[in-house]
PDB file of N, CA and C in Angstrom:
ATOM      1  N   MET A 104      31.558  64.336  -7.406  1.00 55.00           N
ATOM      2  CA  MET A 104      32.246  65.489  -6.856  1.00 55.00           C
ATOM      3  C   MET A 104      33.678  65.512  -7.347  1.00 55.00           C
ATOM      4  N   THR A 105      34.211  66.684  -7.424  1.00 63.00           N
ATOM      5  CA  THR A 105      35.601  66.814  -7.835  1.00 63.00           C
ATOM      6  C   THR A 105      36.493  67.198  -6.665  1.00 63.00           C
ATOM      7  N   SER A 106      35.921  67.291  -5.479  1.00 67.00           N
ATOM      8  CA  SER A 106      36.707  67.561  -4.276  1.00 67.00           C
ATOM      9  C   SER A 106      37.586  66.345  -3.992  1.00 67.00           C
ATOM     10  N   PRO A 107      38.734  66.550  -3.326  1.00 74.00           N
ATOM     11  CA  PRO A 107      39.610  65.409  -3.021  1.00 74.00           C
ATOM     12  C   PRO A 107      38.904  64.351  -2.173  1.00 74.00           C
ATOM     13  N   LYS A 108      39.177  63.089  -2.450  1.00 79.00           N
ATOM     14  CA  LYS A 108      38.582  61.991  -1.686  1.00 79.00           C
ATOM     15  C   LYS A 108      39.221  61.870  -0.303  1.00 79.00           C
ATOM     16  N   ASN A 109      40.501  62.141  -0.212  1.00 84.00           N
ATOM     17  CA  ASN A 109      41.226  62.055   1.049  1.00 84.00           C
ATOM     18  C   ASN A 109      40.859  63.252   1.930  1.00 84.00           C
ATOM     19  N   ALA A 110      40.317  62.982   3.111  1.00 80.00           N
ATOM     20  CA  ALA A 110      39.866  64.048   4.017  1.00 80.00           C
ATOM     21  C   ALA A 110      40.974  65.022   4.374  1.00 80.00           C
ATOM     22  N   ALA A 111      42.204  64.554   4.458  1.00 85.00           N
ATOM     23  CA  ALA A 111      43.326  65.426   4.821  1.00 85.00           C
ATOM     24  C   ALA A 111      43.628  66.453   3.740  1.00 85.00           C
ATOM     25  N   ASP A 112      43.177  66.191   2.518  1.00 82.00           N
ATOM     26  CA  ASP A 112      43.431  67.093   1.392  1.00 82.00           C
ATOM     27  C   ASP A 112      42.297  68.078   1.148  1.00 82.00           C
ATOM     28  N   ARG A 113      41.208  67.961   1.892  1.00 76.00           N
ATOM     29  CA  ARG A 113      40.022  68.784   1.657  1.00 76.00           C
ATOM     30  C   ARG A 113      40.004  70.032   2.524  1.00 76.00           C
ATOM     31  N   GLY A 114      39.336  71.033   2.011  1.00 81.00           N
ATOM     32  CA  GLY A 114      39.074  72.255   2.766  1.00 81.00           C
ATOM     33  C   GLY A 114      37.597  72.336   3.092  1.00 81.00           C
ATOM     34  N   GLY A 115      37.104  73.552   3.282  1.00 82.00           N
ATOM     35  CA  GLY A 115      35.720  73.736   3.671  1.00 82.00           C
ATOM     36  C   GLY A 115      34.745  73.908   2.531  1.00 82.00           C
ATOM     37  N   THR A 116      35.211  73.822   1.304  1.00 86.00           N
ATOM     38  CA  THR A 116      34.313  73.986   0.164  1.00 86.00           C
ATOM     39  C   THR A 116      33.993  72.635  -0.466  1.00 86.00           C
ATOM     40  N   ILE A 117      32.916  72.619  -1.233  1.00 87.00           N
ATOM     41  CA  ILE A 117      32.489  71.424  -1.945  1.00 87.00           C
ATOM     42  C   ILE A 117      32.396  71.803  -3.413  1.00 87.00           C
ATOM     43  N   THR A 118      32.944  70.988  -4.281  1.00 90.00           N
ATOM     44  CA  THR A 118      32.851  71.239  -5.711  1.00 90.00           C
ATOM     45  C   THR A 118      32.167  70.047  -6.359  1.00 90.00           C
ATOM     46  N   VAL A 119      31.084  70.327  -7.063  1.00 92.00           N
ATOM     47  CA  VAL A 119      30.302  69.277  -7.707  1.00 92.00           C
ATOM     48  C   VAL A 119      30.467  69.406  -9.216  1.00 92.00           C
ATOM     49  N   GLY A 120      31.006  68.368  -9.822  1.00 92.00           N
ATOM     50  CA  GLY A 120      31.247  68.394 -11.256  1.00 92.00           C
ATOM     51  C   GLY A 120      30.039  67.979 -12.080  1.00 92.00           C
ATOM     52  N   HIS A 121      29.935  68.558 -13.242  1.00 92.00           N
ATOM     53  CA  HIS A 121      28.917  68.204 -14.231  1.00 92.00           C
ATOM     54  C   HIS A 121      29.371  68.816 -15.542  1.00 92.00           C
ATOM     55  N   GLN A 122      29.072  68.170 -16.637  1.00 92.00           N
ATOM     56  CA  GLN A 122      29.527  68.702 -17.938  1.00 92.00           C
ATOM     57  C   GLN A 122      28.935  70.078 -18.236  1.00 92.00           C
ATOM     58  N   ASP A 123      27.800  70.412 -17.642  1.00 93.00           N
ATOM     59  CA  ASP A 123      27.169  71.713 -17.846  1.00 93.00           C
ATOM     60  C   ASP A 123      27.200  72.551 -16.564  1.00 93.00           C
ATOM     61  N   ALA A 124      28.276  72.421 -15.806  1.00 94.00           N
ATOM     62  CA  ALA A 124      28.380  73.096 -14.507  1.00 94.00           C
ATOM     63  C   ALA A 124      28.267  74.619 -14.622  1.00 94.00           C
ATOM     64  N   ALA A 125      28.817  75.213 -15.665  1.00 93.00           N
ATOM     65  CA  ALA A 125      28.728  76.676 -15.812  1.00 93.00           C
ATOM     66  C   ALA A 125      27.276  77.117 -15.934  1.00 93.00           C
ATOM     67  N   ALA A 126      26.508  76.417 -16.742  1.00 93.00           N
ATOM     68  CA  ALA A 126      25.092  76.757 -16.937  1.00 93.00           C
ATOM     69  C   ALA A 126      24.277  76.455 -15.680  1.00 93.00           C
ATOM     70  N   ILE A 127      24.604  75.373 -14.993  1.00 94.00           N
ATOM     71  CA  ILE A 127      23.920  75.050 -13.743  1.00 94.00           C
ATOM     72  C   ILE A 127      24.202  76.130 -12.706  1.00 94.00           C
ATOM     73  N   THR A 128      25.441  76.599 -12.644  1.00 95.00           N
ATOM     74  CA  THR A 128      25.796  77.682 -11.727  1.00 95.00           C
ATOM     75  C   THR A 128      24.998  78.934 -12.043  1.00 95.00           C
ATOM     76  N   THR A 129      24.876  79.263 -13.308  1.00 94.00           N
ATOM     77  CA  THR A 129      24.105  80.442 -13.715  1.00 94.00           C
ATOM     78  C   THR A 129      22.656  80.320 -13.264  1.00 94.00           C
ATOM     79  N   GLU A 130      22.086  79.125 -13.413  1.00 95.00           N
ATOM     80  CA  GLU A 130      20.701  78.910 -12.994  1.00 95.00           C
ATOM     81  C   GLU A 130      20.571  78.992 -11.475  1.00 95.00           C
ATOM     82  N   LEU A 131      21.537  78.447 -10.752  1.00 96.00           N
ATOM     83  CA  LEU A 131      21.500  78.556  -9.288  1.00 96.00           C
ATOM     84  C   LEU A 131      21.572  80.018  -8.847  1.00 96.00           C
ATOM     85  N   ILE A 132      22.417  80.786  -9.475  1.00 95.00           N
ATOM     86  CA  ILE A 132      22.535  82.215  -9.153  1.00 95.00           C
ATOM     87  C   ILE A 132      21.230  82.934  -9.492  1.00 95.00           C
ATOM     88  N   ARG A 133      20.611  82.572 -10.612  1.00 94.00           N
ATOM     89  CA  ARG A 133      19.318  83.156 -10.969  1.00 94.00           C
ATOM     90  C   ARG A 133      18.288  82.874  -9.880  1.00 94.00           C
ATOM     91  N   ARG A 134      18.411  81.716  -9.240  1.00 94.00           N
ATOM     92  CA  ARG A 134      17.503  81.330  -8.159  1.00 94.00           C
ATOM     93  C   ARG A 134      17.973  81.873  -6.793  1.00 94.00           C
ATOM     94  N   GLU A 135      18.957  82.734  -6.828  1.00 94.00           N
ATOM     95  CA  GLU A 135      19.477  83.451  -5.654  1.00 94.00           C
ATOM     96  C   GLU A 135      20.275  82.582  -4.680  1.00 94.00           C
ATOM     97  N   PHE A 136      20.941  81.561  -5.203  1.00 95.00           N
ATOM     98  CA  PHE A 136      21.900  80.795  -4.405  1.00 95.00           C
ATOM     99  C   PHE A 136      23.264  81.429  -4.603  1.00 95.00           C
ATOM    100  N   ILE A 137      24.045  81.487  -3.554  1.00 93.00           N
ATOM    101  CA  ILE A 137      25.381  82.057  -3.648  1.00 93.00           C
ATOM    102  C   ILE A 137      26.359  80.900  -3.849  1.00 93.00           C
ATOM    103  N   VAL A 138      26.717  80.687  -5.098  1.00 95.00           N
ATOM    104  CA  VAL A 138      27.653  79.637  -5.500  1.00 95.00           C
ATOM    105  C   VAL A 138      28.623  80.244  -6.500  1.00 95.00           C
ATOM    106  N   ASP A 139      29.593  79.463  -6.905  1.00 94.00           N
ATOM    107  CA  ASP A 139      30.596  79.939  -7.844  1.00 94.00           C
ATOM    108  C   ASP A 139      30.911  78.814  -8.823  1.00 94.00           C
ATOM    109  N   TYR A 140      31.392  79.173  -9.985  1.00 95.00           N
ATOM    110  CA  TYR A 140      31.797  78.184 -10.986  1.00 95.00           C
ATOM    111  C   TYR A 140      33.315  78.148 -11.046  1.00 95.00           C
ATOM    112  N   ARG A 141      33.859  76.953 -11.026  1.00 93.00           N
ATOM    113  CA  ARG A 141      35.295  76.750 -11.174  1.00 93.00           C
ATOM    114  C   ARG A 141      35.531  75.994 -12.468  1.00 93.00           C
ATOM    115  N   PRO A 142      36.090  76.653 -13.483  1.00 94.00           N
ATOM    116  CA  PRO A 142      36.325  75.987 -14.766  1.00 94.00           C
ATOM    117  C   PRO A 142      37.102  74.680 -14.597  1.00 94.00           C
ATOM    118  N   GLY A 143      36.610  73.643 -15.258  1.00 90.00           N
ATOM    119  CA  GLY A 143      37.255  72.347 -15.197  1.00 90.00           C
ATOM    120  C   GLY A 143      36.963  71.576 -13.922  1.00 90.00           C
ATOM    121  N   ARG A 144      36.239  72.169 -12.995  1.00 91.00           N
ATOM    122  CA  ARG A 144      35.932  71.539 -11.713  1.00 91.00           C
ATOM    123  C   ARG A 144      34.437  71.409 -11.489  1.00 91.00           C
ATOM    124  N   GLY A 145      33.696  72.506 -11.559  1.00 94.00           N
ATOM    125  CA  GLY A 145      32.257  72.432 -11.376  1.00 94.00           C
ATOM    126  C   GLY A 145      31.688  73.546 -10.530  1.00 94.00           C
ATOM    127  N   VAL A 146      30.550  73.270  -9.913  1.00 95.00           N
ATOM    128  CA  VAL A 146      29.837  74.224  -9.069  1.00 95.00           C
ATOM    129  C   VAL A 146      30.486  74.187  -7.683  1.00 95.00           C
ATOM    130  N   ARG A 147      30.921  75.332  -7.218  1.00 94.00           N
ATOM    131  CA  ARG A 147      31.588  75.416  -5.918  1.00 94.00           C
ATOM    132  C   ARG A 147      30.609  75.949  -4.884  1.00 94.00           C
ATOM    133  N   ILE A 148      30.458  75.204  -3.800  1.00 94.00           N
ATOM    134  CA  ILE A 148      29.598  75.585  -2.683  1.00 94.00           C
ATOM    135  C   ILE A 148      30.516  75.817  -1.490  1.00 94.00           C
ATOM    136  N   SER A 149      30.356  76.945  -0.816  1.00 90.00           N
ATOM    137  CA  SER A 149      31.235  77.292   0.300  1.00 90.00           C
ATOM    138  C   SER A 149      30.443  77.502   1.582  1.00 90.00           C
ATOM    139  N   PRO A 150      30.052  76.428   2.247  1.00 88.00           N
ATOM    140  CA  PRO A 150      29.303  76.594   3.491  1.00 88.00           C
ATOM    141  C   PRO A 150      30.187  77.164   4.597  1.00 88.00           C
ATOM    142  N   HIS A 151      29.559  77.858   5.523  1.00 88.00           N
ATOM    143  CA  HIS A 151      30.249  78.432   6.672  1.00 88.00           C
ATOM    144  C   HIS A 151      29.610  77.898   7.941  1.00 88.00           C
ATOM    145  N   PHE A 152      30.137  78.278   9.076  1.00 86.00           N
ATOM    146  CA  PHE A 152      29.610  77.777  10.345  1.00 86.00           C
ATOM    147  C   PHE A 152      28.152  78.147  10.553  1.00 86.00           C
ATOM    148  N   TYR A 153      27.699  79.228   9.926  1.00 89.00           N
ATOM    149  CA  TYR A 153      26.312  79.661  10.086  1.00 89.00           C
ATOM    150  C   TYR A 153      25.366  79.056   9.046  1.00 89.00           C
ATOM    151  N   THR A 154      25.886  78.249   8.120  1.00 90.00           N
ATOM    152  CA  THR A 154      25.053  77.596   7.116  1.00 90.00           C
ATOM    153  C   THR A 154      24.384  76.386   7.756  1.00 90.00           C
ATOM    154  N   SER A 155      23.079  76.348   7.682  1.00 92.00           N
ATOM    155  CA  SER A 155      22.348  75.237   8.313  1.00 92.00           C
ATOM    156  C   SER A 155      22.334  74.004   7.404  1.00 92.00           C
ATOM    157  N   ASP A 156      22.078  72.861   8.006  1.00 92.00           N
ATOM    158  CA  ASP A 156      21.936  71.630   7.233  1.00 92.00           C
ATOM    159  C   ASP A 156      20.796  71.765   6.229  1.00 92.00           C
ATOM    160  N   GLU A 157      19.729  72.440   6.625  1.00 94.00           N
ATOM    161  CA  GLU A 157      18.585  72.632   5.738  1.00 94.00           C
ATOM    162  C   GLU A 157      18.972  73.431   4.500  1.00 94.00           C
ATOM    163  N   GLU A 158      19.817  74.437   4.672  1.00 93.00           N
ATOM    164  CA  GLU A 158      20.270  75.241   3.527  1.00 93.00           C
ATOM    165  C   GLU A 158      21.119  74.401   2.577  1.00 93.00           C
ATOM    166  N   LEU A 159      21.980  73.558   3.134  1.00 91.00           N
ATOM    167  CA  LEU A 159      22.797  72.686   2.289  1.00 91.00           C
ATOM    168  C   LEU A 159      21.927  71.675   1.552  1.00 91.00           C
ATOM    169  N   GLU A 160      20.956  71.109   2.247  1.00 94.00           N
ATOM    170  CA  GLU A 160      20.038  70.169   1.607  1.00 94.00           C
ATOM    171  C   GLU A 160      19.242  70.849   0.499  1.00 94.00           C
ATOM    172  N   LEU A 161      18.869  72.106   0.713  1.00 96.00           N
ATOM    173  CA  LEU A 161      18.111  72.851  -0.290  1.00 96.00           C
ATOM    174  C   LEU A 161      18.928  73.056  -1.561  1.00 96.00           C
ATOM    175  N   VAL A 162      20.182  73.469  -1.444  1.00 95.00           N
ATOM    176  CA  VAL A 162      20.984  73.694  -2.650  1.00 95.00           C
ATOM    177  C   VAL A 162      21.210  72.383  -3.395  1.00 95.00           C
ATOM    178  N   VAL A 163      21.384  71.277  -2.667  1.00 94.00           N
ATOM    179  CA  VAL A 163      21.548  69.978  -3.327  1.00 94.00           C
ATOM    180  C   VAL A 163      20.258  69.587  -4.052  1.00 94.00           C
ATOM    181  N   ARG A 164      19.111  69.787  -3.412  1.00 96.00           N
ATOM    182  CA  ARG A 164      17.824  69.482  -4.068  1.00 96.00           C
ATOM    183  C   ARG A 164      17.642  70.323  -5.328  1.00 96.00           C
ATOM    184  N   GLU A 165      17.969  71.602  -5.216  1.00 96.00           N
ATOM    185  CA  GLU A 165      17.836  72.486  -6.383  1.00 96.00           C
ATOM    186  C   GLU A 165      18.761  72.048  -7.512  1.00 96.00           C
ATOM    187  N   MET A 166      19.987  71.665  -7.176  1.00 95.00           N
ATOM    188  CA  MET A 166      20.921  71.205  -8.206  1.00 95.00           C
ATOM    189  C   MET A 166      20.382  69.959  -8.902  1.00 95.00           C
ATOM    190  N   LYS A 167      19.823  69.035  -8.134  1.00 95.00           N
ATOM    191  CA  LYS A 167      19.239  67.827  -8.723  1.00 95.00           C
ATOM    192  C   LYS A 167      18.061  68.177  -9.620  1.00 95.00           C
ATOM    193  N   GLU A 168      17.216  69.098  -9.172  1.00 96.00           N
ATOM    194  CA  GLU A 168      16.057  69.509  -9.964  1.00 96.00           C
ATOM    195  C   GLU A 168      16.500  70.184 -11.261  1.00 96.00           C
ATOM    196  N   ILE A 169      17.498  71.043 -11.165  1.00 95.00           N
ATOM    197  CA  ILE A 169      18.029  71.728 -12.348  1.00 95.00           C
ATOM    198  C   ILE A 169      18.605  70.701 -13.318  1.00 95.00           C
ATOM    199  N   ARG A 170      19.357  69.744 -12.800  1.00 94.00           N
ATOM    200  CA  ARG A 170      19.935  68.691 -13.633  1.00 94.00           C
ATOM    201  C   ARG A 170      18.850  67.831 -14.274  1.00 94.00           C
ATOM    202  N   ASP A 171      17.905  67.366 -13.464  1.00 94.00           N
ATOM    203  CA  ASP A 171      16.890  66.430 -13.950  1.00 94.00           C
ATOM    204  C   ASP A 171      15.940  67.060 -14.966  1.00 94.00           C
ATOM    205  N   THR A 172      15.624  68.337 -14.804  1.00 94.00           N
ATOM    206  CA  THR A 172      14.711  69.008 -15.728  1.00 94.00           C
ATOM    207  C   THR A 172      15.449  69.738 -16.845  1.00 94.00           C
ATOM    208  N   GLN A 173      16.768  69.759 -16.744  1.00 91.00           N
ATOM    209  CA  GLN A 173      17.631  70.496 -17.673  1.00 91.00           C
ATOM    210  C   GLN A 173      17.254  71.978 -17.731  1.00 91.00           C
ATOM    211  N   ALA A 174      16.874  72.521 -16.584  1.00 91.00           N
ATOM    212  CA  ALA A 174      16.534  73.948 -16.497  1.00 91.00           C
ATOM    213  C   ALA A 174      17.727  74.827 -16.852  1.00 91.00           C
ATOM    214  N   TYR A 175      18.916  74.272 -16.813  1.00 86.00           N
ATOM    215  CA  TYR A 175      20.128  75.013 -17.145  1.00 86.00           C
ATOM    216  C   TYR A 175      20.300  75.224 -18.648  1.00 86.00           C
ATOM    217  N   ALA A 176      19.537  74.515 -19.468  1.00 86.00           N
ATOM    218  CA  ALA A 176      19.741  74.526 -20.923  1.00 86.00           C
ATOM    219  C   ALA A 176      19.659  75.928 -21.523  1.00 86.00           C
ATOM    220  N   THR A 177      18.839  76.802 -20.940  1.00 79.00           N
ATOM    221  CA  THR A 177      18.733  78.155 -21.477  1.00 79.00           C
ATOM    222  C   THR A 177      19.998  78.960 -21.274  1.00 79.00           C
ATOM    223  N   HIS A 178      20.891  78.492 -20.387  1.00 73.00           N
ATOM    224  CA  HIS A 178      22.121  79.226 -20.091  1.00 73.00           C
ATOM    225  C   HIS A 178      23.337  78.637 -20.785  1.00 73.00           C
ATOM    226  N   GLU A 179      23.204  77.505 -21.427  1.00 65.00           N
ATOM    227  CA  GLU A 179      24.359  76.803 -21.995  1.00 65.00           C
ATOM    228  C   GLU A 179      25.134  77.639 -23.004  1.00 65.00           C
ATOM    229  N   THR A 180      24.452  78.434 -23.787  1.00 62.00           N
ATOM    230  CA  THR A 180      25.128  79.217 -24.811  1.00 62.00           C
ATOM    231  C   THR A 180      25.376  80.656 -24.380  1.00 62.00           C
ATOM    232  N   ALA A 181      24.985  80.994 -23.158  1.00 56.00           N
ATOM    233  CA  ALA A 181      25.123  82.370 -22.694  1.00 56.00           C
ATOM    234  C   ALA A 181      26.557  82.745 -22.384  1.00 56.00           C
ATOM    235  N   GLY A 182      27.396  81.775 -22.039  1.00 54.00           N
ATOM    236  CA  GLY A 182      28.766  82.072 -21.644  1.00 54.00           C
ATOM    237  C   GLY A 182      28.828  82.507 -20.203  1.00 54.00           C
ATOM    238  N   ALA A 183      29.877  82.187 -19.556  1.00 51.00           N
ATOM    239  CA  ALA A 183      30.009  82.513 -18.134  1.00 51.00           C
ATOM    240  C   ALA A 183      30.551  83.918 -17.958  1.00 51.00           C
ATOM    241  N   ALA A 184      29.965  84.619 -17.013  1.00 53.00           N
ATOM    242  CA  ALA A 184      30.426  85.973 -16.700  1.00 53.00           C
ATOM    243  C   ALA A 184      31.014  85.966 -15.301  1.00 53.00           C
ATOM    244  N   PHE A 185      31.904  85.012 -15.036  1.00 50.00           N
ATOM    245  CA  PHE A 185      32.475  84.893 -13.696  1.00 50.00           C
ATOM    246  C   PHE A 185      33.929  85.206 -13.785  1.00 50.00           C
TER     247      PHE A 185
END
């Protein structure tokens, strides 16, 4: 993760870094997850009070599946439209 380690420095968002974060974000959006890409940081997830633990677990599972299968590879050369 690229979020600050010190709890006092953190907000309510989570940023997960990966060298192909832009392409992973594109694949997550294709799968209808509402996430954002932060250049130089990674995939940004912004849970709210109404976001369930199950929903957070689902996006993490999907990110792992996308990473492990390299499902993001088709988006690597597409360029980010964010």
